[in-house]
Coordinates of C-alpha atoms in Angstrom, one line a residue:
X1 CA 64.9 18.8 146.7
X2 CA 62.5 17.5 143.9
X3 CA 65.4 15.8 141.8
X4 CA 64.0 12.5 140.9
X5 CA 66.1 9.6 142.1
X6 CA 68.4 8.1 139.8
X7 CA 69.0 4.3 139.0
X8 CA 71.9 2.4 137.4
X9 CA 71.3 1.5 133.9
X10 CA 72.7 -1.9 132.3
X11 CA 75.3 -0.3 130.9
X12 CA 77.2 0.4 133.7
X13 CA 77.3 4.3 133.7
X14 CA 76.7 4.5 137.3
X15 CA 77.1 0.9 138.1
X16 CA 79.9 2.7 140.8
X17 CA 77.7 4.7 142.2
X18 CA 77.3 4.9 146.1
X19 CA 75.1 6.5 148.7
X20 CA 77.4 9.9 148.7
X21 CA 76.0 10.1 145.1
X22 CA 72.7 10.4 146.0
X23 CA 73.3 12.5 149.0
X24 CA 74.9 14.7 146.1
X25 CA 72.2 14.9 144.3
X26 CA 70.2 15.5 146.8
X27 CA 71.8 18.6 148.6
X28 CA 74.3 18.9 145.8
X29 CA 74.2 22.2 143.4
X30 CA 71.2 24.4 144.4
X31 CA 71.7 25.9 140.9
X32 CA 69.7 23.3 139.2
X33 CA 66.2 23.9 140.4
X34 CA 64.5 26.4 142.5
X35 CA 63.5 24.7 146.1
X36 CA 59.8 24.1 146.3
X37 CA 58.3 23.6 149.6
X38 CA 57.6 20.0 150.5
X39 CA 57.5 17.4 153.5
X40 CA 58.6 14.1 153.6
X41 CA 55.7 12.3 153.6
X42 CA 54.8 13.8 150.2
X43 CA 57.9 12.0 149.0
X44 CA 57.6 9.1 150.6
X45 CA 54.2 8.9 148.9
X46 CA 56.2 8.9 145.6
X47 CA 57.7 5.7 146.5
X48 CA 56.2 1.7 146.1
X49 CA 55.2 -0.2 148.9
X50 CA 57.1 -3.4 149.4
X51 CA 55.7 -6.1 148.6
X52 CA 57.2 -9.9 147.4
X53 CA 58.4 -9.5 143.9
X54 CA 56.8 -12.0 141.4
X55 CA 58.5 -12.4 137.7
X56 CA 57.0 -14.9 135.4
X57 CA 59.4 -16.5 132.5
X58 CA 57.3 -18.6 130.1
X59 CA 58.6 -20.3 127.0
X60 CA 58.0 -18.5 123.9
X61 CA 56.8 -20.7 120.8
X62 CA 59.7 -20.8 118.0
X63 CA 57.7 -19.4 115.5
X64 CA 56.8 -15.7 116.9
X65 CA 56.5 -14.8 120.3
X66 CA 52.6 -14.1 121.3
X67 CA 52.2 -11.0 123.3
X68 CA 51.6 -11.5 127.3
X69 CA 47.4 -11.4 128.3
X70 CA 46.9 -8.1 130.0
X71 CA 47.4 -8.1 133.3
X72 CA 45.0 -7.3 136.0
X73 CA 45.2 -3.3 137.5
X74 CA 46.7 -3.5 141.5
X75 CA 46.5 -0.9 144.2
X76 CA 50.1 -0.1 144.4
X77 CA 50.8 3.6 144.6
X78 CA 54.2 4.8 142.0
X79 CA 55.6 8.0 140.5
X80 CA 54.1 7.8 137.1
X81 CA 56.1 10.3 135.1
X82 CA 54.7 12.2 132.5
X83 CA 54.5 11.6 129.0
X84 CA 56.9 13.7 127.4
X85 CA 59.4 11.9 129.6
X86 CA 60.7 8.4 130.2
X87 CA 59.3 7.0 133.7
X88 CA 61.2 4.9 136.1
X89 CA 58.8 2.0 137.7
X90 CA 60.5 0.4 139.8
X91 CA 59.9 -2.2 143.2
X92 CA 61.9 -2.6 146.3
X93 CA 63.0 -6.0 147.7
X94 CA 62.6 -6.2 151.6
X95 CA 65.5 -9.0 151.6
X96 CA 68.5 -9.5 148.7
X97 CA 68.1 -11.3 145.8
X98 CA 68.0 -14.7 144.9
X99 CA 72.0 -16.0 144.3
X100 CA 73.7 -17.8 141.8
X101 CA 73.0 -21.2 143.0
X102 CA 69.1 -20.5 142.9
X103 CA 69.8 -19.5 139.3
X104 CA 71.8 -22.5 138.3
X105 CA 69.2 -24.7 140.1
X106 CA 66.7 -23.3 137.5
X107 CA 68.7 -23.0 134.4
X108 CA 71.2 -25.4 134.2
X109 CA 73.2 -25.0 131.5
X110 CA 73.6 -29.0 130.8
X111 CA 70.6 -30.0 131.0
X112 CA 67.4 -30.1 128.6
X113 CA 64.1 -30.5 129.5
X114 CA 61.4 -31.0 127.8
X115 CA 59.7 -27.2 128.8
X116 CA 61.3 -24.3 127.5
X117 CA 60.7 -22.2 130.8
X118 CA 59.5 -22.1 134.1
X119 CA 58.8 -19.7 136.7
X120 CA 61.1 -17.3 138.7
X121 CA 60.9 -14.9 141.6
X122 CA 61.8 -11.8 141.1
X123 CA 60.8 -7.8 141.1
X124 CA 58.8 -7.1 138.2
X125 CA 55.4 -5.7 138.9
X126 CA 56.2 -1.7 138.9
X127 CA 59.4 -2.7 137.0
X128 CA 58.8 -1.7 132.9
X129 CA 60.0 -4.0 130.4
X130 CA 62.4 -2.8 128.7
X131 CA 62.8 -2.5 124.7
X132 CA 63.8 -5.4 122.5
X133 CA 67.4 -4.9 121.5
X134 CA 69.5 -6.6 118.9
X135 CA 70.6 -9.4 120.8
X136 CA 66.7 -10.5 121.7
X137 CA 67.2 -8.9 125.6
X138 CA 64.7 -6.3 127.2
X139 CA 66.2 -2.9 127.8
X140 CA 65.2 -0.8 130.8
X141 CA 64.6 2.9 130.2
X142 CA 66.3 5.0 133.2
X143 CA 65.7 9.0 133.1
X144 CA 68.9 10.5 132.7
X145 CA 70.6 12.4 135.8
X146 CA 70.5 15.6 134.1
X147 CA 66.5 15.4 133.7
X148 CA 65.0 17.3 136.5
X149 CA 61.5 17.8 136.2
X150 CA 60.0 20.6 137.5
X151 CA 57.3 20.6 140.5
X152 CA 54.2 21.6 137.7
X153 CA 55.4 18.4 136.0
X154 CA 55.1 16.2 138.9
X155 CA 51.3 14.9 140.0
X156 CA 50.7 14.8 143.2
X157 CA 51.0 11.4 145.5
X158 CA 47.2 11.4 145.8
X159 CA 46.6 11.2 142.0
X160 CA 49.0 8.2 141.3
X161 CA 47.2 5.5 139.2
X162 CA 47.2 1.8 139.6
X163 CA 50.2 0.2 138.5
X164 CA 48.9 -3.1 136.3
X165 CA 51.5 -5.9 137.3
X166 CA 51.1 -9.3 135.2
X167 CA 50.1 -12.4 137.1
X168 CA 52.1 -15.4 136.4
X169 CA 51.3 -16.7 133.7
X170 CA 51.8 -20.9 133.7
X171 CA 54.1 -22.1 131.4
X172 CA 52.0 -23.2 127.7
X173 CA 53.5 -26.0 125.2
X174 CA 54.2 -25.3 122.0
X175 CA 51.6 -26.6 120.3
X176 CA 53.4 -26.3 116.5
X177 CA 56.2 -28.6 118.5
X178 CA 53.2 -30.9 119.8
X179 CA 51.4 -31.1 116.2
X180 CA 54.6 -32.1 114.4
X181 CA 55.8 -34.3 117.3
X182 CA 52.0 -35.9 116.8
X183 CA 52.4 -36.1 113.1
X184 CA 56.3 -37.6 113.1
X185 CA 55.0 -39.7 116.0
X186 CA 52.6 -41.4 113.4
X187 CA 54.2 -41.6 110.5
X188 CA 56.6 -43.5 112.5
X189 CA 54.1 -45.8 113.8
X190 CA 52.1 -46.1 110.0
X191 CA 55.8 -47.3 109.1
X192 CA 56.1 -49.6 112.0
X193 CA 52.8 -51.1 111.2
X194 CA 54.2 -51.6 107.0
X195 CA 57.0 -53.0 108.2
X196 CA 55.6 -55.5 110.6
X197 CA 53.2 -56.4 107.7
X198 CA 55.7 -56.6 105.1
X199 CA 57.6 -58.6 107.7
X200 CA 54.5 -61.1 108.0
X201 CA 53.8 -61.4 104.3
X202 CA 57.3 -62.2 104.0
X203 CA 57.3 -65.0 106.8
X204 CA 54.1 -66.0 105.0
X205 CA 55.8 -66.4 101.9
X206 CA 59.2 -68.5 103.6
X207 CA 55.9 -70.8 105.4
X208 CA 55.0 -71.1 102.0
X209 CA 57.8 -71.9 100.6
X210 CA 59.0 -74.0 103.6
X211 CA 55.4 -76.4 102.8
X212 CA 56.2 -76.6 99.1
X213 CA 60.0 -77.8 99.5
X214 CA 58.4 -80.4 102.1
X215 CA 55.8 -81.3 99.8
X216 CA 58.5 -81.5 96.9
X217 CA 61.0 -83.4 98.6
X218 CA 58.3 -86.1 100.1
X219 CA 56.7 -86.3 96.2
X220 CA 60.5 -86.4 95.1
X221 CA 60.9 -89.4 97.6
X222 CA 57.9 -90.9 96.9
X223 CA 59.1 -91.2 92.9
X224 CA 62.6 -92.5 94.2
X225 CA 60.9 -95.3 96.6
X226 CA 58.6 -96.2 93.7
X227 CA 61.3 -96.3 91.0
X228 CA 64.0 -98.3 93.7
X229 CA 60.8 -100.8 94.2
X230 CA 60.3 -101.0 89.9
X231 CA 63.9 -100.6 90.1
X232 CA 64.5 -103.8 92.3
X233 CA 61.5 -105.9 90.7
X234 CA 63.1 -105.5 87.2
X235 CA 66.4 -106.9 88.8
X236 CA 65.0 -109.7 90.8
X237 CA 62.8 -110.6 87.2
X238 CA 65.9 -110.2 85.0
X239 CA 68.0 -112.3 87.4
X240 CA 64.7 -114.7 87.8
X241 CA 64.8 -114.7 83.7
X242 CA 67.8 -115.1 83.7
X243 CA 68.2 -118.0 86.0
X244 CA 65.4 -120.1 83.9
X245 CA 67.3 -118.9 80.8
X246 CA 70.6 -120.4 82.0
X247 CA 68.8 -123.5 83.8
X248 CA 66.8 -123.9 80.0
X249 CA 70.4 -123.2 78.1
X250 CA 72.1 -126.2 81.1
X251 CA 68.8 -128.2 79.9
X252 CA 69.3 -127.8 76.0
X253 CA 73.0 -128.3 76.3
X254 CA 72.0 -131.6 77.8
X255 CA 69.9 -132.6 75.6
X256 CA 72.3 -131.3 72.7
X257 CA 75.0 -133.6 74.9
X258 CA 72.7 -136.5 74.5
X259 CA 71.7 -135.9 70.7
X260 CA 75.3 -136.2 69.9
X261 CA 75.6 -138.8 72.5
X262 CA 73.3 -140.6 69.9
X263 CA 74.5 -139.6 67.1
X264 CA 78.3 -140.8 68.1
X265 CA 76.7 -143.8 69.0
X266 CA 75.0 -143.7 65.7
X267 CA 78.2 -143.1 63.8
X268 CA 79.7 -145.8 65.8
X269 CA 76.9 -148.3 64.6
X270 CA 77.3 -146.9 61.2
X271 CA 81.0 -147.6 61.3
X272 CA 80.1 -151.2 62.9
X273 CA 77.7 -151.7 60.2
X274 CA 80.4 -150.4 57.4
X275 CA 82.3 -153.1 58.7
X276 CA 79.9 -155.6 58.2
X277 CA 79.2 -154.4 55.0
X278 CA 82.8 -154.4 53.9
X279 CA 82.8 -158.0 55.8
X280 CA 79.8 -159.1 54.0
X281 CA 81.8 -157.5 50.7
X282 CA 84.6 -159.7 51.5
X283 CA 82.1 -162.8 52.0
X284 CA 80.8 -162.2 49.3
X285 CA 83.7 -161.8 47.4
X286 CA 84.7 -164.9 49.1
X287 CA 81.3 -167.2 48.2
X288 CA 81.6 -165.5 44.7
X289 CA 85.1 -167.4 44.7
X290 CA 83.8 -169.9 46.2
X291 CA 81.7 -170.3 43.6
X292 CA 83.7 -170.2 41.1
X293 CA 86.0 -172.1 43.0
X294 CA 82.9 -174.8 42.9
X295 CA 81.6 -174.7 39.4
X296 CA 85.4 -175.3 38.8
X297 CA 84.8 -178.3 40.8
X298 CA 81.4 -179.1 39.6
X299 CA 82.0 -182.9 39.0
X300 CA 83.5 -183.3 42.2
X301 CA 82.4 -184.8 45.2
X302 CA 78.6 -184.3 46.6
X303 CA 80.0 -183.9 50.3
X304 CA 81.6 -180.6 48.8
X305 CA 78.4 -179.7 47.2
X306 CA 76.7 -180.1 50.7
X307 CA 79.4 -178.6 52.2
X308 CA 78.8 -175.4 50.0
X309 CA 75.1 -175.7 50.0
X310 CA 75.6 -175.2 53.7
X311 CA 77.7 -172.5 54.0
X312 CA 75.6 -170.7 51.7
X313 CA 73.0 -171.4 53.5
X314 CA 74.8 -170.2 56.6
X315 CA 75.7 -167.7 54.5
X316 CA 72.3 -166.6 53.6
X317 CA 71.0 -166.7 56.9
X318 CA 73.8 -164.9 58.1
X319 CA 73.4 -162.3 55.7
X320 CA 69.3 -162.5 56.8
X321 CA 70.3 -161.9 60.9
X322 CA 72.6 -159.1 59.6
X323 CA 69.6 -157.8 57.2
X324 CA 66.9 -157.9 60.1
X325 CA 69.4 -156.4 62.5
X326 CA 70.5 -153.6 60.2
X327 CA 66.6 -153.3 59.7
X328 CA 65.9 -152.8 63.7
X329 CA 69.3 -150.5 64.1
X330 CA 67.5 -148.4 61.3
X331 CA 64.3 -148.5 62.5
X332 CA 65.4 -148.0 66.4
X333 CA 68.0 -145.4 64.3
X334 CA 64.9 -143.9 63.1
X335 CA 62.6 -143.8 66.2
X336 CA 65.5 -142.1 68.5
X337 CA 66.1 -139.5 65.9
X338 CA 62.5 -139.0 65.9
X339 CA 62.1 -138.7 69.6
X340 CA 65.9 -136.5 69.2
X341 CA 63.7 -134.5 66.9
X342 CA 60.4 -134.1 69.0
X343 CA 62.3 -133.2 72.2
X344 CA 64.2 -131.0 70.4
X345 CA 61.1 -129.4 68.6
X346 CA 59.5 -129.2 71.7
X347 CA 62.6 -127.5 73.6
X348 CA 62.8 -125.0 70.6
X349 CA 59.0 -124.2 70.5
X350 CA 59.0 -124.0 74.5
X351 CA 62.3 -121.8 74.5
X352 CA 60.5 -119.9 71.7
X353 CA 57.6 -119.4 73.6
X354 CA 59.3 -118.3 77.0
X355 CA 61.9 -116.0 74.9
X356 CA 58.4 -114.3 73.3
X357 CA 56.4 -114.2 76.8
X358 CA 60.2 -113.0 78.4
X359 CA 60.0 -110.4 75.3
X360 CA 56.4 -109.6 75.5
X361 CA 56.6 -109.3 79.2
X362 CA 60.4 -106.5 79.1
X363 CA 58.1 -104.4 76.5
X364 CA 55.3 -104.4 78.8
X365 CA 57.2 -103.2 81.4
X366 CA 59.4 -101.0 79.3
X367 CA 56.6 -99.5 78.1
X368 CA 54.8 -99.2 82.0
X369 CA 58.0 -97.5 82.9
X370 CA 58.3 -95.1 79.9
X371 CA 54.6 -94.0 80.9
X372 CA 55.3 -93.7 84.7
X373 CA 58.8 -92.1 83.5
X374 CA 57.2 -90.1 81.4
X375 CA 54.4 -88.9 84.1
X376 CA 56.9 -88.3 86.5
X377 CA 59.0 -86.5 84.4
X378 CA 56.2 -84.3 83.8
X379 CA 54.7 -84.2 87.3
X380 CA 58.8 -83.3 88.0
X381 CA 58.7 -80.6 85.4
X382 CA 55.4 -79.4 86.7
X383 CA 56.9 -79.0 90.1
X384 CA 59.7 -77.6 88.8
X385 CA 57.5 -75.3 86.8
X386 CA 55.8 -74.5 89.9
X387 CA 58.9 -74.0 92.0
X388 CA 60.1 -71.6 89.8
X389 CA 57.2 -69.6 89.5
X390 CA 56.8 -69.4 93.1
X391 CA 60.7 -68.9 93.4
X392 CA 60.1 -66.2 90.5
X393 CA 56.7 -64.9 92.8
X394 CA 58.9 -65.0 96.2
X395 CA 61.8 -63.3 94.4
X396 CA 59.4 -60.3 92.7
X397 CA 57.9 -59.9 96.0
X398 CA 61.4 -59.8 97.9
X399 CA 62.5 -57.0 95.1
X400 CA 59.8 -55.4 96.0
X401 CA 59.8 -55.8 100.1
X402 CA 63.3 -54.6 99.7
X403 CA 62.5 -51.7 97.7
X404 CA 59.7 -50.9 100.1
X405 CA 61.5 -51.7 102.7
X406 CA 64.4 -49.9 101.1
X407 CA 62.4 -46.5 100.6
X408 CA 60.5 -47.2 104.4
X409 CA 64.0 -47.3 106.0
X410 CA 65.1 -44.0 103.9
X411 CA 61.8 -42.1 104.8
X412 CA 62.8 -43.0 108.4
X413 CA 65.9 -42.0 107.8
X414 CA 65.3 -38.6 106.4
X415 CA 62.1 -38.2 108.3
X416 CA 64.7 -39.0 111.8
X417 CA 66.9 -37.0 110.0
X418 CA 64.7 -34.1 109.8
X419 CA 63.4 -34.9 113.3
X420 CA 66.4 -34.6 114.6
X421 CA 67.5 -30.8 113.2
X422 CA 63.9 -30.3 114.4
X423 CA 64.5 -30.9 117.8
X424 CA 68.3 -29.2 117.2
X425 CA 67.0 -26.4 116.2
X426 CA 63.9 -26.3 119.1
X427 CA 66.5 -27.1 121.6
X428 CA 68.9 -24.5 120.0
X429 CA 66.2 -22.2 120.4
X430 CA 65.3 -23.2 123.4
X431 CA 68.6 -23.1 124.9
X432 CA 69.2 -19.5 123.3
X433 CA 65.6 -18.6 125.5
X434 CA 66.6 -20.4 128.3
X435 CA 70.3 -18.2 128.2
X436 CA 68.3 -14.9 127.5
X437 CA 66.0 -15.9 130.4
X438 CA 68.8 -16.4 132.7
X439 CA 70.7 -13.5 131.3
X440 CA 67.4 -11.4 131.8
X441 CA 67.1 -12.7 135.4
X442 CA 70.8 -12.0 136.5
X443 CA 69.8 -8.4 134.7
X444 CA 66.7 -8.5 137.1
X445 CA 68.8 -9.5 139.9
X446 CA 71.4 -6.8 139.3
X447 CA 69.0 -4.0 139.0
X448 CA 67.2 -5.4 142.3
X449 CA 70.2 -5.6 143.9
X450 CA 70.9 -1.8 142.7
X451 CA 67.4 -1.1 143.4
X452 CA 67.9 -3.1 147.1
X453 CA 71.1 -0.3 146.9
X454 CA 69.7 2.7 146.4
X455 CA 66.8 2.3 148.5
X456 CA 69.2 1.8 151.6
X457 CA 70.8 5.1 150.0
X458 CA 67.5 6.7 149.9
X459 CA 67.1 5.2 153.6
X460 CA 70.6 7.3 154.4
X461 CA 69.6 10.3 152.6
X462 CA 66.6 10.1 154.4
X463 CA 67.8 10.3 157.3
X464 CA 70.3 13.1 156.5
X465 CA 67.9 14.9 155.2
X466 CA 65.7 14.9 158.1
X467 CA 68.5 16.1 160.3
X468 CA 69.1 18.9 157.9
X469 CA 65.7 19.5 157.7
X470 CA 65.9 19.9 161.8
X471 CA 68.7 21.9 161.4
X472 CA 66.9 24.2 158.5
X473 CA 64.0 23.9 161.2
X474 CA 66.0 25.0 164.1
X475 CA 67.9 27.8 161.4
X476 CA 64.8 28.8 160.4
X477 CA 63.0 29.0 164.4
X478 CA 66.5 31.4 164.9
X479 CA 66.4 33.6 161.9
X480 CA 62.7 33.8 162.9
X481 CA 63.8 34.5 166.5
X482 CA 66.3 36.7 165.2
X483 CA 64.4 38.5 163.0
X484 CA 61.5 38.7 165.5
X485 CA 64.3 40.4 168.0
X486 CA 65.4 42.3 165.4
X487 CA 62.3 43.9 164.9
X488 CA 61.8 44.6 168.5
X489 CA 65.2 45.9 168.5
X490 CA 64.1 48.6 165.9
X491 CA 60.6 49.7 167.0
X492 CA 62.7 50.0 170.4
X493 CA 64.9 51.9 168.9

């Protein structure tokens, strides 16, 4: 009658069992102990009062699991058994347990949260943990059937201590998790911040370089409107140059026209005057035989004498108009070649003059445009200078935004990277809590619902056992009546 009252363990060794078992046990072999005297209030005293079952699941940090706070002592009476022997705490459920759907609404197996845990109802409070085994699950110790202990061994209902049942705890963050989210969280943004800087310089540097091409071009433009304008005004002089030099060479081809104008005009009075001199020949020749002719005739006749005194004088004034006019041709000969000779001294001095001013004036502004060509082929090559050490600048300084850039984007890479097995490995562990927590719950629920089992068994055997204990009642009232008659029956006799 003092057997203690057996549960189902987890591994199923009596995961069959039924009421009849217990009734077996019960009033089974009388062998096993001697029968004590005892009511059955004293054993109902043994048993829990039922009260709503409260289990707390909290998530565990990754790194090592911190031991739950000590929970606060309660009133509830239990069977505490005694040290040399395993105890059974254990809670009964006034209504089943939760199902399957309550446990998939609270750990669904798809989906992560952010929290590793959360809360769940079940009977823990007299129930014991049970020992960490090698898959990470509590074990609950269950006294085996064959344990019996004697009535010395058990205390009595008035001297059960307070079972301590641990209050819900509410579920912590990790802070490990929370530090090295912080951390990552702000290396990311330090490298955000770079990157929108380098990102700015290197804007800054395209403005830069953006103002200098526009302040290139507009200086190269400048140079190319002032060298069109030299350009042009070096083409309208030389075609102004050479316009006066062709009008001065139409002038002094003219003039050289007229000069041998004259001078055809001279040879043509030169051959007139040869003529008259090869006439005046022949006269002469002529008077000379004439002459001749005369002094042959000198004692002729005086009318022949007058008549050759006047044809020499004829003659001789003949010879006198030819003199004086050969004398004005020579001398008009003379003044026109002068004249010829002026003009054409003056053309060549003036030509001369306008050929050295023409000349003076093409070095003068060959040499102006050497010295602007020569300042704006060094302004050019300054620019040039400048555009390629800024070009050299903006092309150091891209090298180096893409290397930083280059080793930013791999630190984010690897520091993602490592983020991400991180939060693998924190969800991995997480998920491998959030399975052991359910598996531990449907284990709480199964031993409830064995609990929920044997308690309705206990319920039957109770009842049983208070009709045998009638019937041992009403056996023992007769053998006491018998015995009673039996003695009467002998001191009658």
């Amino acid at each position: 009658m003092d057997d203690d009252f057996d549960l189902p363990d987890e591994g199923g060794n009596t995961s069959g069992a039924t009421g009849a078992s217990f009734i077996d046990q019960l009033f089974g072999d009388s062998k096993k102990s001697a029968p004590r005297a005892s009511t059955f209030d004293d054993i109902l005293a043994s048993v829990p009062k039922q009260r709503k079952p409260t289990v707390t699941f909290q998530d565990p940090p990754i790194s090592s699991p911190t031991p739950p706070a000590a929970p606060p002592a309660t009133s509830t009476p239990a069977t505490v058994s005694p040290p040399s022997q395993p105890s059974t705490k254990m809670e009964s459920r006034s209504s089943g347990g939760p199902s399957s759907s309550l446990l998939d609404s609270l750990f669904p197996t798809s989906s992560l949260g952010s929290s590793g845990g959360g809360d769940f109802g079940g009977a823990e409070g007299s129930l014991r943990r049970r020992p960490a085994s090698a898959s990470g699950g509590p074990r609950m110790a269950v006294p085996s059937r064959d344990r019996q202990p004697s009535q010395a061994q058990m205390p009595p209902p008035s001297a059960a201590p307070a079972i301590q049942t641990p209050e819900p705890v509410p579920a912590r963050s990790n802070p490990a998790t929370d530090a090295l989210l912080a951390e990552k969280d702000r290396e990311i943004e330090q490298l955000r911040r770079e990157l929108s800087s380098l990102r700015y310089e290197k804007s800054e540097d395209q403005k830069t370089i953006l103002e200098l091409r526009r302040k290139l071009e507009f200086t190269l433009e400048d140079h190319q409107r002032i060298l069109n304008h030299l350009h042009e005004e070096q083409r309208a002089e030389m075609k102004e140059m050479s316009r006066r030099h062709e009008q001065e060479l139409d002038d002094a081809r003219r003039e050289a026209g007229k000069s041998t104008e004259i001078l055809n005009d001279i040879r043509k009075h030169e051959s007139s005057i040869d003529n008259i001199e090869s006439k005046m020949d022949t006269l002469n020749q002529t008077l000379t035989f004439l002459k001749d002719s005369m002094q042959t005739m000198a004692g002729r006749e005086e009318d022949v004498d007058k008549i050759v005194k006047m044809a020499e004088q004829q003659a001789s004034e003949g010879v006198q108009r030819l003199e004086m006019e050969k004398k004005n041709w020579e001398s008009k000969k003379n003044d026109s070649l002068l004249k010829m000779e002026e003009e054409m001294e003056k053309m060549r001095k003036t030509y001369a003059e306008e050929i050295v001013q023409g000349r003076k004036w093409l070095e003068e502004e060959r040499r102006r445009l050497h010295i602007e060509r020569v300042a704006f082929q060094e302004e050019q090559a300054a620019i040039l200078d400048l555009i390629e050490q800024k070009k050299e600048e903006l092309d150091s300084h891209k090298n180096e935004f893409l290397n930083r850039e280059h080793d930013l984007l791999i630190r984010v890479v690897n520091e993602k990277a490592l983020f991400e097995q991180q939060r693998k490995d924190f969800e991995r562990q997480r998920n491998a809590d959030v399975n052991r927590l359910r598996e531990e719950a449907e284990h709480l629920e199964k031993c409830l619902t064995q609990v929920e089992n044997a308690r309705r068994a206990f319920e039957r055997a109770r009842k049983e056992y208070d009709q045998k204990n009638e019937q041992l009642n009403d056996m023992k009232n007769m053998l006491m009546e018998y015995e009673q008659a039996y003695r009467r029956d002998r001191k009658t006799s």
